[in-house]
Amino acid sequence: MTKKVLITRMINKECIAKLEKDFEVVVWPEYEIPMPREKFLEEVKDAHAVMTMLSEQVDEEVLSLAENLHVISNLAVGYDNIDLETAKRKNIVVTNTPEVLTETTAELAFTMMLMSARRVIEANKELTDGSWTGWSPYHMAGTDVYGKTVGIFGMGAIGAAFARRLNGFDCKVLYHNRSESDYAKNLNADLVSFDELLNQSDFVLCAAPLTSETKHTFDKTAFEKMKNTAHFINIGRGGHVVENDLKNAVETGEIAAAALDVFDKEPIGSDHPFVGLKNMTLLPHIGSASVDTRDKMMELCINNILQVLNGGKPFTPVE
């Protein structure tokens, strides 16, 4: 019997062709629109491998139906959309795409920090909506990044790549992990407590994976401990943040601004409470969104599937 591979979003066709040589491949034919849940449940029943996106919740319902499933290949570094305990119990391999998106995501995080500091979104809107009345001494005056203290919550590969970019800005780098990070070696970055990170940082970057321990880490108490001139940047997961607490912190001046690429429930619409706040920089989850990087992520997903279905070990298993 030919093994079946399910791909829940249209991807690079060269990657699909690699699978079609030996397997039956079913691909949802849309780039932008997620595979409907009902369709996903139907197709996964006889699938031997599935390539998923963050838009798919691979929960116990899915895994109980997928009696033939050997591998879940997730197009992301994060895997909080997958029930790892149930997958492990059913001996299903779970893989992700670390490293290949590190520099691209760190690059966007750095861009977001600069945009927030210099009020780029707000300034652009003023110009494009015709409300710019001319130059004045403090018009759209933001804050400098150069020479500031930057705190990184989650010093993994992406956090370290972000920290390297701070060298040219002569920033002091702090970070908070459960323990000292190997990624922090040679970065001149100091491991501090979470409270110290919040109290001392001019910019706080959340780059941690979402776990039961990190969920809702950034709440009212955390924002109260930050400087009222501080900027909060999140490229980790929306679940790290209690969104109403962040909204209140920004609106009341508890912190100066926030820049977000991720949200608790995605996608968000124009009615989201963050939309329209002048000191919010909001992006639609584009951390790894360069053509080169997305192609590399897709290729890694496909290669993980090929390895497992051909009896080998995956290149990037989630363990």
Short mmCIF file of C-alpha atoms in Angstrom, two decimals:
data_model
loop_
_atom_site.label_atom_id
_atom_site.label_comp_id
_atom_site.label_asym_id
_atom_site.label_seq_id
_atom_site.Cartn_x
_atom_site.Cartn_y
_atom_site.Cartn_z
CA MET A 1 0.00 0.00 0.00
CA THR A 2 1.31 3.43 -0.95
CA LYS A 3 1.79 5.62 2.09
CA LYS A 4 -0.15 8.89 2.25
CA VAL A 5 1.29 12.30 3.11
CA LEU A 6 -1.11 15.12 4.03
CA ILE A 7 0.03 18.74 3.64
CA THR A 8 -2.35 21.24 5.17
CA ARG A 9 -1.40 24.29 3.07
CA MET A 10 -0.03 24.80 -0.45
CA ILE A 11 3.77 24.92 -0.33
CA ASN A 12 6.73 25.08 -2.73
CA LYS A 13 5.88 22.67 -5.54
CA GLU A 14 9.42 21.37 -5.74
CA CYS A 15 9.02 20.09 -2.20
CA ILE A 16 5.75 18.40 -3.09
CA ALA A 17 7.42 16.76 -6.10
CA LYS A 18 10.05 15.17 -3.82
CA LEU A 19 7.29 13.35 -1.98
CA GLU A 20 5.25 12.41 -5.03
CA LYS A 21 8.00 10.11 -6.29
CA ASP A 22 7.15 7.51 -3.66
CA PHE A 23 4.00 8.57 -1.84
CA GLU A 24 0.41 9.61 -2.34
CA VAL A 25 0.37 13.32 -1.53
CA VAL A 26 -2.77 15.26 -0.59
CA VAL A 27 -2.31 19.02 -0.45
CA TRP A 28 -4.85 21.64 0.60
CA PRO A 29 -4.72 23.91 -2.49
CA GLU A 30 -4.68 27.27 -0.69
CA TYR A 31 -1.74 29.40 0.46
CA GLU A 32 -3.65 31.88 2.63
CA ILE A 33 -6.73 29.96 3.79
CA PRO A 34 -6.21 27.17 6.35
CA MET A 35 -7.54 23.69 5.71
CA PRO A 36 -10.97 23.49 7.37
CA ARG A 37 -11.02 21.44 10.55
CA GLU A 38 -13.57 18.99 9.12
CA LYS A 39 -11.40 18.37 6.06
CA PHE A 40 -8.31 17.94 8.22
CA LEU A 41 -10.05 15.36 10.39
CA GLU A 42 -11.25 13.49 7.31
CA GLU A 43 -7.89 13.41 5.52
CA VAL A 44 -5.74 12.59 8.54
CA LYS A 45 -7.57 9.30 9.19
CA ASP A 46 -5.45 7.33 6.72
CA ALA A 47 -2.38 9.57 6.56
CA HIS A 48 1.06 8.16 7.38
CA ALA A 49 2.62 11.61 7.62
CA VAL A 50 1.26 15.12 7.96
CA MET A 51 2.92 18.46 7.40
CA THR A 52 1.15 21.00 9.58
CA MET A 53 1.13 24.75 10.10
CA LEU A 54 0.53 26.63 13.35
CA SER A 55 -3.08 27.05 12.21
CA GLU A 56 -3.74 23.33 12.79
CA GLN A 57 -4.49 22.13 16.29
CA VAL A 58 -3.13 18.59 16.36
CA ASP A 59 -4.94 17.54 19.51
CA GLU A 60 -6.19 14.30 20.96
CA GLU A 61 -9.18 14.26 18.61
CA VAL A 62 -6.89 14.35 15.58
CA LEU A 63 -4.42 11.82 16.95
CA SER A 64 -7.14 9.37 17.96
CA LEU A 65 -8.34 9.29 14.34
CA ALA A 66 -4.89 9.03 12.78
CA GLU A 67 -4.29 5.33 13.24
CA ASN A 68 -1.55 5.11 10.60
CA LEU A 69 0.31 8.29 11.49
CA HIS A 70 4.10 8.02 11.89
CA VAL A 71 5.25 11.64 11.78
CA ILE A 72 3.96 15.20 12.25
CA SER A 73 6.24 17.73 10.55
CA ASN A 74 5.43 21.22 11.84
CA LEU A 75 6.35 24.27 9.74
CA ALA A 76 7.59 26.31 12.71
CA VAL A 77 10.07 26.32 15.53
CA GLY A 78 7.23 26.31 18.04
CA TYR A 79 4.99 23.29 18.48
CA ASP A 80 2.43 24.43 21.03
CA ASN A 81 -0.27 23.52 18.49
CA ILE A 82 0.57 19.81 18.94
CA ASP A 83 -0.41 17.51 21.79
CA LEU A 84 3.08 16.13 22.43
CA GLU A 85 2.06 13.79 25.24
CA THR A 86 -0.52 11.99 23.14
CA ALA A 87 1.81 11.87 20.14
CA LYS A 88 4.55 10.32 22.26
CA ARG A 89 2.12 7.80 23.73
CA LYS A 90 1.13 6.76 20.20
CA ASN A 91 4.79 6.63 19.07
CA ILE A 92 4.28 9.43 16.55
CA VAL A 93 7.40 11.44 15.77
CA VAL A 94 7.03 15.23 15.97
CA THR A 95 9.49 17.49 14.16
CA ASN A 96 9.93 21.25 13.84
CA THR A 97 12.12 23.71 11.90
CA PRO A 98 14.74 25.20 14.22
CA GLU A 99 17.84 27.12 13.14
CA VAL A 100 16.83 27.72 9.50
CA LEU A 101 14.64 30.68 10.52
CA THR A 102 16.83 32.04 13.31
CA GLU A 103 18.48 34.97 11.56
CA THR A 104 15.35 36.00 9.68
CA THR A 105 13.23 36.09 12.83
CA ALA A 106 15.90 37.94 14.81
CA GLU A 107 16.11 40.44 11.96
CA LEU A 108 12.39 41.15 12.20
CA ALA A 109 12.60 41.48 16.00
CA PHE A 110 15.34 44.07 15.59
CA THR A 111 13.26 45.88 12.98
CA MET A 112 10.29 45.94 15.35
CA MET A 113 12.40 47.39 18.15
CA LEU A 114 13.61 50.21 15.89
CA MET A 115 10.11 50.84 14.56
CA SER A 116 8.69 51.08 18.06
CA ALA A 117 11.51 53.26 19.35
CA ARG A 118 11.24 55.73 16.48
CA ARG A 119 7.42 55.66 16.18
CA VAL A 120 7.65 54.61 12.54
CA ILE A 121 4.09 53.28 12.15
CA GLU A 122 2.58 56.33 13.83
CA ALA A 123 4.70 58.72 11.76
CA ASN A 124 3.87 56.98 8.51
CA LYS A 125 0.15 57.09 9.29
CA GLU A 126 0.32 60.82 10.01
CA LEU A 127 1.94 61.43 6.65
CA THR A 128 -0.31 59.14 4.60
CA ASP A 129 -3.59 60.32 6.15
CA GLY A 130 -2.70 63.95 5.44
CA SER A 131 -2.45 65.16 9.04
CA TRP A 132 1.24 66.15 8.99
CA THR A 133 1.42 69.90 9.59
CA GLY A 134 5.19 70.33 9.39
CA TRP A 135 8.40 70.10 11.39
CA SER A 136 8.64 71.03 15.07
CA PRO A 137 11.31 70.36 17.72
CA TYR A 138 9.60 67.41 19.42
CA HIS A 139 7.44 66.26 16.53
CA MET A 140 7.32 62.42 16.55
CA ALA A 141 10.28 62.36 18.93
CA GLY A 142 10.89 58.77 19.95
CA THR A 143 13.69 57.14 21.88
CA ASP A 144 17.20 55.99 21.02
CA VAL A 145 18.21 52.35 20.98
CA TYR A 146 21.92 53.12 21.02
CA GLY A 147 23.47 52.66 24.46
CA LYS A 148 20.30 51.31 26.08
CA THR A 149 19.74 48.19 28.19
CA VAL A 150 17.93 45.39 26.38
CA GLY A 151 16.47 42.39 28.20
CA ILE A 152 15.81 39.10 26.41
CA PHE A 153 13.30 36.65 27.86
CA GLY A 154 14.33 33.35 26.30
CA MET A 155 17.99 33.25 25.24
CA GLY A 156 17.71 30.52 22.64
CA ALA A 157 19.02 30.66 19.09
CA ILE A 158 16.74 33.54 18.08
CA GLY A 159 17.39 35.49 21.26
CA ALA A 160 21.14 35.10 20.73
CA ALA A 161 20.92 36.21 17.09
CA PHE A 162 19.00 39.28 18.26
CA ALA A 163 21.64 39.96 20.91
CA ARG A 164 24.44 39.82 18.35
CA ARG A 165 22.74 42.59 16.43
CA LEU A 166 22.84 44.78 19.53
CA ASN A 167 26.64 44.87 19.51
CA GLY A 168 26.70 47.61 16.91
CA PHE A 169 24.38 49.70 19.06
CA ASP A 170 26.58 49.48 22.15
CA CYS A 171 23.70 48.09 24.21
CA LYS A 172 23.92 46.36 27.56
CA VAL A 173 22.32 42.92 27.18
CA LEU A 174 20.49 41.08 29.96
CA TYR A 175 18.67 37.79 29.64
CA HIS A 176 16.47 35.51 31.70
CA ASN A 177 16.33 31.74 31.32
CA ARG A 178 15.74 28.99 33.86
CA SER A 179 19.52 28.43 33.76
CA GLU A 180 22.57 29.81 32.02
CA SER A 181 22.24 29.58 28.24
CA ASP A 182 24.92 28.08 26.02
CA TYR A 183 23.70 30.48 23.35
CA ALA A 184 24.80 33.42 25.52
CA LYS A 185 28.48 32.46 25.41
CA ASN A 186 30.68 35.16 23.87
CA LEU A 187 27.75 37.60 23.78
CA ASN A 188 28.68 39.67 26.82
CA ALA A 189 25.14 39.09 28.11
CA ASP A 190 24.28 38.82 31.81
CA LEU A 191 21.90 36.22 33.24
CA VAL A 192 19.52 37.95 35.66
CA SER A 193 16.30 37.21 37.52
CA PHE A 194 13.03 37.96 35.80
CA ASP A 195 12.39 40.91 38.11
CA GLU A 196 15.83 42.35 37.36
CA LEU A 197 15.19 41.98 33.64
CA LEU A 198 11.93 43.91 33.94
CA ASN A 199 13.28 46.59 36.28
CA GLN A 200 16.46 47.38 34.38
CA SER A 201 15.58 47.03 30.68
CA ASP A 202 14.70 49.83 28.31
CA PHE A 203 13.52 47.24 25.79
CA VAL A 204 12.19 43.79 26.71
CA LEU A 205 12.10 41.10 24.02
CA CYS A 206 10.04 37.94 24.50
CA ALA A 207 11.61 35.19 22.37
CA ALA A 208 10.82 32.14 24.50
CA PRO A 209 8.86 29.05 23.47
CA LEU A 210 5.33 28.86 24.86
CA THR A 211 5.02 26.28 27.63
CA SER A 212 2.81 25.84 30.67
CA GLU A 213 5.54 27.64 32.64
CA THR A 214 5.81 30.65 30.33
CA LYS A 215 2.11 31.11 29.51
CA HIS A 216 0.86 34.54 30.65
CA THR A 217 4.29 35.46 32.04
CA PHE A 218 3.73 39.04 30.93
CA ASP A 219 0.78 40.14 33.01
CA LYS A 220 -0.23 43.19 35.04
CA THR A 221 2.41 42.49 37.69
CA ALA A 222 5.16 42.15 35.10
CA PHE A 223 4.27 45.37 33.29
CA GLU A 224 4.14 47.27 36.60
CA LYS A 225 7.76 46.26 37.20
CA MET A 226 8.94 47.67 33.87
CA LYS A 227 10.11 51.25 33.38
CA ASN A 228 7.42 53.62 32.17
CA THR A 229 9.81 54.45 29.31
CA ALA A 230 10.25 50.77 28.35
CA HIS A 231 9.15 49.08 25.13
CA PHE A 232 7.85 45.48 25.07
CA ILE A 233 8.49 43.37 21.96
CA ASN A 234 7.00 39.91 21.40
CA ILE A 235 8.10 37.50 18.69
CA GLY A 236 7.56 34.39 20.84
CA ARG A 237 3.90 33.47 21.11
CA GLY A 238 0.81 35.50 21.92
CA GLY A 239 0.07 33.20 24.85
CA HIS A 240 2.98 34.66 26.78
CA VAL A 241 0.93 37.81 27.30
CA VAL A 242 -2.26 38.66 29.15
CA GLU A 243 -3.47 40.93 26.38
CA ASN A 244 -5.87 43.05 28.40
CA ASP A 245 -3.08 43.74 30.90
CA LEU A 246 -0.78 44.85 28.09
CA LYS A 247 -3.48 47.08 26.63
CA ASN A 248 -3.97 48.75 30.01
CA ALA A 249 -0.22 49.13 30.54
CA VAL A 250 0.20 50.90 27.21
CA GLU A 251 -2.91 53.06 27.54
CA THR A 252 -2.08 54.24 31.06
CA GLY A 253 1.60 54.86 30.40
CA GLU A 254 2.74 52.01 32.64
CA ILE A 255 5.06 51.23 29.72
CA ALA A 256 5.85 53.43 26.73
CA ALA A 257 4.96 51.13 23.84
CA ALA A 258 4.71 47.60 22.53
CA ALA A 259 5.57 45.87 19.26
CA LEU A 260 3.91 42.54 18.55
CA ASP A 261 4.18 39.96 15.79
CA VAL A 262 2.11 37.33 17.60
CA PHE A 263 -1.25 37.33 19.36
CA ASP A 264 -3.16 35.06 21.72
CA LYS A 265 -5.76 34.14 19.10
CA GLU A 266 -4.83 34.56 15.46
CA PRO A 267 -5.67 36.06 13.10
CA ILE A 268 -6.83 39.29 14.70
CA GLY A 269 -9.16 41.75 12.99
CA SER A 270 -9.65 45.50 12.98
CA ASP A 271 -11.84 45.16 16.08
CA HIS A 272 -8.99 43.86 18.25
CA PRO A 273 -8.35 46.10 21.28
CA PHE A 274 -4.74 46.73 20.21
CA VAL A 275 -5.70 48.10 16.81
CA GLY A 276 -5.70 51.88 16.71
CA LEU A 277 -3.46 52.43 19.74
CA LYS A 278 -0.84 54.89 18.54
CA ASN A 279 2.00 53.35 20.56
CA MET A 280 1.42 49.81 19.32
CA THR A 281 3.39 48.35 16.41
CA LEU A 282 1.38 45.37 15.11
CA LEU A 283 2.49 42.85 12.49
CA PRO A 284 0.64 39.76 11.17
CA HIS A 285 2.97 36.96 12.39
CA ILE A 286 5.69 37.44 9.77
CA GLY A 287 8.74 36.61 11.89
CA SER A 288 10.23 34.09 9.47
CA ALA A 289 8.54 35.46 6.36
CA SER A 290 11.29 35.76 3.79
CA VAL A 291 11.05 33.65 0.64
CA ASP A 292 14.45 32.03 1.22
CA THR A 293 13.69 31.10 4.81
CA ARG A 294 10.21 29.75 4.15
CA ASP A 295 11.62 27.61 1.33
CA LYS A 296 14.26 26.23 3.71
CA MET A 297 11.61 25.51 6.34
CA MET A 298 9.46 23.64 3.84
CA GLU A 299 12.42 21.63 2.60
CA LEU A 300 13.32 20.65 6.15
CA CYS A 301 9.74 19.55 6.82
CA ILE A 302 9.76 17.38 3.72
CA ASN A 303 13.15 15.89 4.53
CA ASN A 304 11.96 14.98 8.03
CA ILE A 305 8.96 13.19 6.54
CA LEU A 306 11.15 11.33 4.04
CA GLN A 307 13.52 10.24 6.78
CA VAL A 308 10.78 8.81 8.99
CA LEU A 309 8.72 7.14 6.25
CA ASN A 310 11.86 5.53 4.84
CA GLY A 311 12.79 4.09 8.23
CA GLY A 312 15.41 6.65 9.24
CA LYS A 313 15.74 9.19 12.03
CA PRO A 314 14.34 12.71 11.59
CA PHE A 315 16.78 15.60 11.31
CA THR A 316 15.02 17.85 13.83
CA PRO A 317 12.85 15.85 16.25
CA VAL A 318 11.02 17.57 19.08
CA GLU A 319 12.23 15.86 22.26
#
